[in-house]
Amino acid sequence: MTIGSFTQAQGARWILQHRAPLYGYIYACVRNHADAEDVFQDVTVAVLESIKQLRKESEFFVWAREIAFRRLMSHIRKNKKETSLNPHVIAAMAEATDRVEQASPFSQEREVLLECLEKLPQQSRDLVLLRYENSNQRLKEIARKEGLTTQAVYSKLKRIKEILRNCVSLNLLKETL
């Protein structure tokens, strides 16, 4: 995707995917669940309002964490008497959070999977989105919408998964060499 082409729906989905590390980072800084929840809500609103500024999906967590850092600084300034952490400690925690997120093998695999998805023909991507973006979609419903039999949809998805599996494996292998 190009700069600025992300939607608020995508942003909301990514916030949910990264909720635990973002909330954990915020909570570690404020040490109070009520304050952490308030800051997290502020971060969520800020992320959704500025989602078009995101350059790549793979940069979402670092970008959202930077927004969280700024919201934490604002929260600390407003509540000086209640907060004992200094901004340098929060910055160090942010860097540690980034290292943990980047070290996750799943984030690399996810990024490669997204690249492989982009290489698929549009019709195949649409079928994958129908099936997996809304997990409530059953094969029977997809088949009806697409004018296909359930078996045909199942077979197409099976082939697409095999193509994606091979693409991801090959790209991960290339990255390790």
C-alpha positions as YAML, in Angstrom:
chain: A
units: angstrom
residues:
- id: 1
  name: MET
  ca: [0.00, 0.00, 0.00]
- id: 2
  name: THR
  ca: [1.09, 3.55, -0.58]
- id: 3
  name: ILE
  ca: [1.53, 6.29, 1.98]
- id: 4
  name: GLY
  ca: [-1.81, 7.45, 3.30]
- id: 5
  name: SER
  ca: [-3.91, 4.65, 1.84]
- id: 6
  name: PHE
  ca: [-4.67, 2.92, 5.14]
- id: 7
  name: THR
  ca: [-8.20, 3.09, 6.53]
- id: 8
  name: GLN
  ca: [-9.40, 3.56, 10.07]
- id: 9
  name: ALA
  ca: [-10.81, 0.03, 9.96]
- id: 10
  name: GLN
  ca: [-7.32, -1.32, 9.23]
- id: 11
  name: GLY
  ca: [-5.91, 0.87, 12.00]
- id: 12
  name: ALA
  ca: [-8.47, -0.46, 14.46]
- id: 13
  name: ARG
  ca: [-7.62, -4.04, 13.50]
- id: 14
  name: TRP
  ca: [-3.89, -3.39, 13.97]
- id: 15
  name: ILE
  ca: [-4.49, -1.71, 17.33]
- id: 16
  name: LEU
  ca: [-6.32, -4.83, 18.47]
- id: 17
  name: GLN
  ca: [-3.48, -7.02, 17.19]
- id: 18
  name: HIS
  ca: [-0.89, -4.96, 19.06]
- id: 19
  name: ARG
  ca: [-3.00, -4.14, 22.11]
- id: 20
  name: ALA
  ca: [-1.05, -6.27, 24.57]
- id: 21
  name: PRO
  ca: [2.44, -4.84, 23.91]
- id: 22
  name: LEU
  ca: [1.13, -1.26, 23.58]
- id: 23
  name: TYR
  ca: [-0.93, -1.48, 26.75]
- id: 24
  name: GLY
  ca: [1.94, -3.23, 28.56]
- id: 25
  name: TYR
  ca: [4.31, -0.44, 27.57]
- id: 26
  name: ILE
  ca: [1.85, 2.23, 28.74]
- id: 27
  name: TYR
  ca: [1.09, 0.41, 31.99]
- id: 28
  name: ALA
  ca: [4.79, -0.08, 32.75]
- id: 29
  name: CYS
  ca: [5.19, 3.69, 32.49]
- id: 30
  name: VAL
  ca: [2.16, 4.85, 34.51]
- id: 31
  name: ARG
  ca: [1.82, 1.86, 36.87]
- id: 32
  name: ASN
  ca: [-1.91, 2.32, 37.24]
- id: 33
  name: HIS
  ca: [-4.58, 0.47, 35.25]
- id: 34
  name: ALA
  ca: [-7.03, 3.38, 35.14]
- id: 35
  name: ASP
  ca: [-4.35, 5.77, 33.87]
- id: 36
  name: ALA
  ca: [-3.00, 3.16, 31.45]
- id: 37
  name: GLU
  ca: [-6.48, 2.63, 30.04]
- id: 38
  name: ASP
  ca: [-6.98, 6.40, 29.66]
- id: 39
  name: VAL
  ca: [-3.65, 6.81, 27.87]
- id: 40
  name: PHE
  ca: [-4.34, 3.74, 25.71]
- id: 41
  name: GLN
  ca: [-7.69, 5.23, 24.66]
- id: 42
  name: ASP
  ca: [-5.96, 8.53, 23.80]
- id: 43
  name: VAL
  ca: [-3.39, 6.60, 21.77]
- id: 44
  name: THR
  ca: [-6.14, 4.69, 19.97]
- id: 45
  name: VAL
  ca: [-7.93, 7.90, 19.00]
- id: 46
  name: ALA
  ca: [-4.66, 9.53, 17.88]
- id: 47
  name: VAL
  ca: [-3.69, 6.48, 15.81]
- id: 48
  name: LEU
  ca: [-7.06, 6.33, 14.08]
- id: 49
  name: GLU
  ca: [-7.07, 10.07, 13.40]
- id: 50
  name: SER
  ca: [-3.61, 9.99, 11.86]
- id: 51
  name: ILE
  ca: [-3.60, 6.53, 10.22]
- id: 52
  name: LYS
  ca: [-3.09, 8.07, 6.76]
- id: 53
  name: GLN
  ca: [0.39, 9.19, 7.88]
- id: 54
  name: LEU
  ca: [1.54, 5.59, 8.29]
- id: 55
  name: ARG
  ca: [3.95, 4.60, 5.51]
- id: 56
  name: LYS
  ca: [3.95, 0.79, 5.74]
- id: 57
  name: GLU
  ca: [1.86, -1.70, 7.67]
- id: 58
  name: SER
  ca: [5.06, -3.35, 8.89]
- id: 59
  name: GLU
  ca: [5.94, -0.07, 10.67]
- id: 60
  name: PHE
  ca: [2.62, 0.12, 12.52]
- id: 61
  name: PHE
  ca: [3.81, -0.98, 15.96]
- id: 62
  name: VAL
  ca: [6.82, 1.34, 16.06]
- id: 63
  name: TRP
  ca: [4.67, 4.22, 14.78]
- id: 64
  name: ALA
  ca: [1.88, 3.54, 17.32]
- id: 65
  name: ARG
  ca: [4.44, 3.17, 20.10]
- id: 66
  name: GLU
  ca: [5.85, 6.60, 19.20]
- id: 67
  name: ILE
  ca: [2.34, 8.06, 19.49]
- id: 68
  name: ALA
  ca: [2.03, 6.29, 22.86]
- id: 69
  name: PHE
  ca: [5.35, 7.82, 23.95]
- id: 70
  name: ARG
  ca: [4.07, 11.32, 23.14]
- id: 71
  name: ARG
  ca: [0.77, 10.69, 24.93]
- id: 72
  name: LEU
  ca: [2.67, 9.36, 27.95]
- id: 73
  name: MET
  ca: [4.82, 12.51, 28.05]
- id: 74
  name: SER
  ca: [1.66, 14.61, 27.95]
- id: 75
  name: HIS
  ca: [0.09, 12.51, 30.71]
- id: 76
  name: ILE
  ca: [3.21, 12.85, 32.87]
- id: 77
  name: ARG
  ca: [3.30, 16.63, 32.41]
- id: 78
  name: LYS
  ca: [-0.36, 16.88, 33.46]
- id: 79
  name: ASN
  ca: [0.14, 14.62, 36.48]
- id: 80
  name: LYS
  ca: [3.65, 15.59, 37.65]
- id: 81
  name: LYS
  ca: [2.94, 14.96, 41.31]
- id: 82
  name: GLU
  ca: [1.59, 11.45, 40.76]
- id: 83
  name: THR
  ca: [4.23, 10.10, 38.36]
- id: 84
  name: SER
  ca: [7.73, 9.23, 39.43]
- id: 85
  name: LEU
  ca: [9.15, 7.97, 36.11]
- id: 86
  name: ASN
  ca: [11.33, 10.36, 34.20]
- id: 87
  name: PRO
  ca: [11.16, 10.71, 30.40]
- id: 88
  name: HIS
  ca: [14.55, 9.00, 29.90]
- id: 89
  name: VAL
  ca: [13.26, 5.85, 31.61]
- id: 90
  name: ILE
  ca: [10.18, 5.88, 29.38]
- id: 91
  name: ALA
  ca: [12.36, 6.32, 26.27]
- id: 92
  name: ALA
  ca: [14.52, 3.38, 27.36]
- id: 93
  name: MET
  ca: [11.39, 1.28, 27.87]
- id: 94
  name: ALA
  ca: [10.21, 2.28, 24.40]
- id: 95
  name: GLU
  ca: [13.49, 1.11, 22.86]
- id: 96
  name: ALA
  ca: [13.28, -2.19, 24.75]
- id: 97
  name: THR
  ca: [9.70, -2.67, 23.56]
- id: 98
  name: ASP
  ca: [10.82, -2.06, 19.97]
- id: 99
  name: ARG
  ca: [13.60, -4.63, 20.27]
- id: 100
  name: VAL
  ca: [11.19, -7.25, 21.61]
- id: 101
  name: GLU
  ca: [8.68, -6.55, 18.82]
- id: 102
  name: GLN
  ca: [11.38, -6.66, 16.13]
- id: 103
  name: ALA
  ca: [12.86, -9.85, 17.54]
- id: 104
  name: SER
  ca: [9.53, -11.63, 17.26]
- id: 105
  name: PRO
  ca: [9.78, -14.22, 14.50]
- id: 106
  name: PHE
  ca: [6.07, -13.79, 13.86]
- id: 107
  name: SER
  ca: [6.43, -10.14, 12.85]
- id: 108
  name: GLN
  ca: [8.95, -11.12, 10.16]
- id: 109
  name: GLU
  ca: [6.76, -13.98, 8.95]
- id: 110
  name: ARG
  ca: [3.72, -11.70, 8.93]
- id: 111
  name: GLU
  ca: [5.55, -9.09, 6.87]
- id: 112
  name: VAL
  ca: [6.67, -11.72, 4.35]
- id: 113
  name: LEU
  ca: [3.14, -13.14, 4.21]
- id: 114
  name: LEU
  ca: [1.75, -9.68, 3.41]
- id: 115
  name: GLU
  ca: [4.32, -9.29, 0.62]
- id: 116
  name: CYS
  ca: [3.32, -12.67, -0.78]
- id: 117
  name: LEU
  ca: [-0.37, -11.75, -0.59]
- id: 118
  name: GLU
  ca: [0.35, -8.65, -2.66]
- id: 119
  name: LYS
  ca: [1.82, -10.87, -5.39]
- id: 120
  name: LEU
  ca: [-1.39, -12.88, -5.73]
- id: 121
  name: PRO
  ca: [-3.87, -12.02, -8.49]
- id: 122
  name: GLN
  ca: [-6.63, -9.69, -7.29]
- id: 123
  name: GLN
  ca: [-9.28, -12.42, -7.51]
- id: 124
  name: SER
  ca: [-7.24, -14.67, -5.20]
- id: 125
  name: ARG
  ca: [-6.63, -11.82, -2.73]
- id: 126
  name: ASP
  ca: [-10.35, -11.07, -2.71]
- id: 127
  name: LEU
  ca: [-11.14, -14.70, -1.94]
- id: 128
  name: VAL
  ca: [-8.61, -14.75, 0.92]
- id: 129
  name: LEU
  ca: [-10.10, -11.54, 2.31]
- id: 130
  name: LEU
  ca: [-13.63, -12.93, 2.12]
- id: 131
  name: ARG
  ca: [-12.57, -16.04, 4.01]
- id: 132
  name: TYR
  ca: [-10.14, -14.69, 6.60]
- id: 133
  name: GLU
  ca: [-10.80, -10.99, 7.08]
- id: 134
  name: ASN
  ca: [-14.27, -11.75, 8.38]
- id: 135
  name: SER
  ca: [-13.83, -15.09, 10.10]
- id: 136
  name: ASN
  ca: [-17.60, -15.51, 10.34]
- id: 137
  name: GLN
  ca: [-17.78, -16.10, 6.58]
- id: 138
  name: ARG
  ca: [-18.43, -19.75, 5.92]
- id: 139
  name: LEU
  ca: [-17.33, -21.48, 2.75]
- id: 140
  name: LYS
  ca: [-20.96, -22.02, 1.80]
- id: 141
  name: GLU
  ca: [-21.67, -18.26, 2.04]
- id: 142
  name: ILE
  ca: [-18.56, -17.39, 0.04]
- id: 143
  name: ALA
  ca: [-19.47, -19.96, -2.62]
- id: 144
  name: ARG
  ca: [-22.95, -18.49, -2.92]
- id: 145
  name: LYS
  ca: [-21.55, -14.93, -3.26]
- id: 146
  name: GLU
  ca: [-18.95, -16.00, -5.82]
- id: 147
  name: GLY
  ca: [-21.31, -18.23, -7.80]
- id: 148
  name: LEU
  ca: [-19.19, -21.32, -7.13]
- id: 149
  name: THR
  ca: [-19.65, -24.64, -5.39]
- id: 150
  name: THR
  ca: [-18.38, -25.02, -1.85]
- id: 151
  name: GLN
  ca: [-15.87, -27.60, -3.12]
- id: 152
  name: ALA
  ca: [-14.57, -25.14, -5.73]
- id: 153
  name: VAL
  ca: [-14.02, -22.45, -3.09]
- id: 154
  name: TYR
  ca: [-12.32, -25.00, -0.81]
- id: 155
  name: SER
  ca: [-10.03, -26.11, -3.66]
- id: 156
  name: LYS
  ca: [-9.14, -22.54, -4.63]
- id: 157
  name: LEU
  ca: [-8.34, -21.62, -1.03]
- id: 158
  name: LYS
  ca: [-6.25, -24.78, -0.65]
- id: 159
  name: ARG
  ca: [-4.21, -23.85, -3.76]
- id: 160
  name: ILE
  ca: [-3.83, -20.25, -2.57]
- id: 161
  name: LYS
  ca: [-2.62, -21.42, 0.85]
- id: 162
  name: GLU
  ca: [-0.06, -23.69, -0.82]
- id: 163
  name: ILE
  ca: [1.16, -20.82, -3.01]
- id: 164
  name: LEU
  ca: [1.44, -18.56, 0.04]
- id: 165
  name: ARG
  ca: [3.19, -21.24, 2.10]
- id: 166
  name: ASN
  ca: [5.77, -21.75, -0.66]
- id: 167
  name: CYS
  ca: [6.24, -18.01, -1.17]
- id: 168
  name: VAL
  ca: [6.73, -17.36, 2.56]
- id: 169
  name: SER
  ca: [9.14, -20.28, 2.95]
- id: 170
  name: LEU
  ca: [11.19, -19.20, -0.06]
- id: 171
  name: ASN
  ca: [11.36, -15.55, 1.05]
- id: 172
  name: LEU
  ca: [12.27, -16.44, 4.64]
- id: 173
  name: LEU
  ca: [14.98, -18.75, 3.31]
- id: 174
  name: LYS
  ca: [16.33, -15.94, 1.10]
- id: 175
  name: GLU
  ca: [16.46, -13.60, 4.11]
- id: 176
  name: THR
  ca: [18.49, -16.08, 6.15]
- id: 177
  name: LEU
  ca: [21.09, -16.58, 3.39]
...
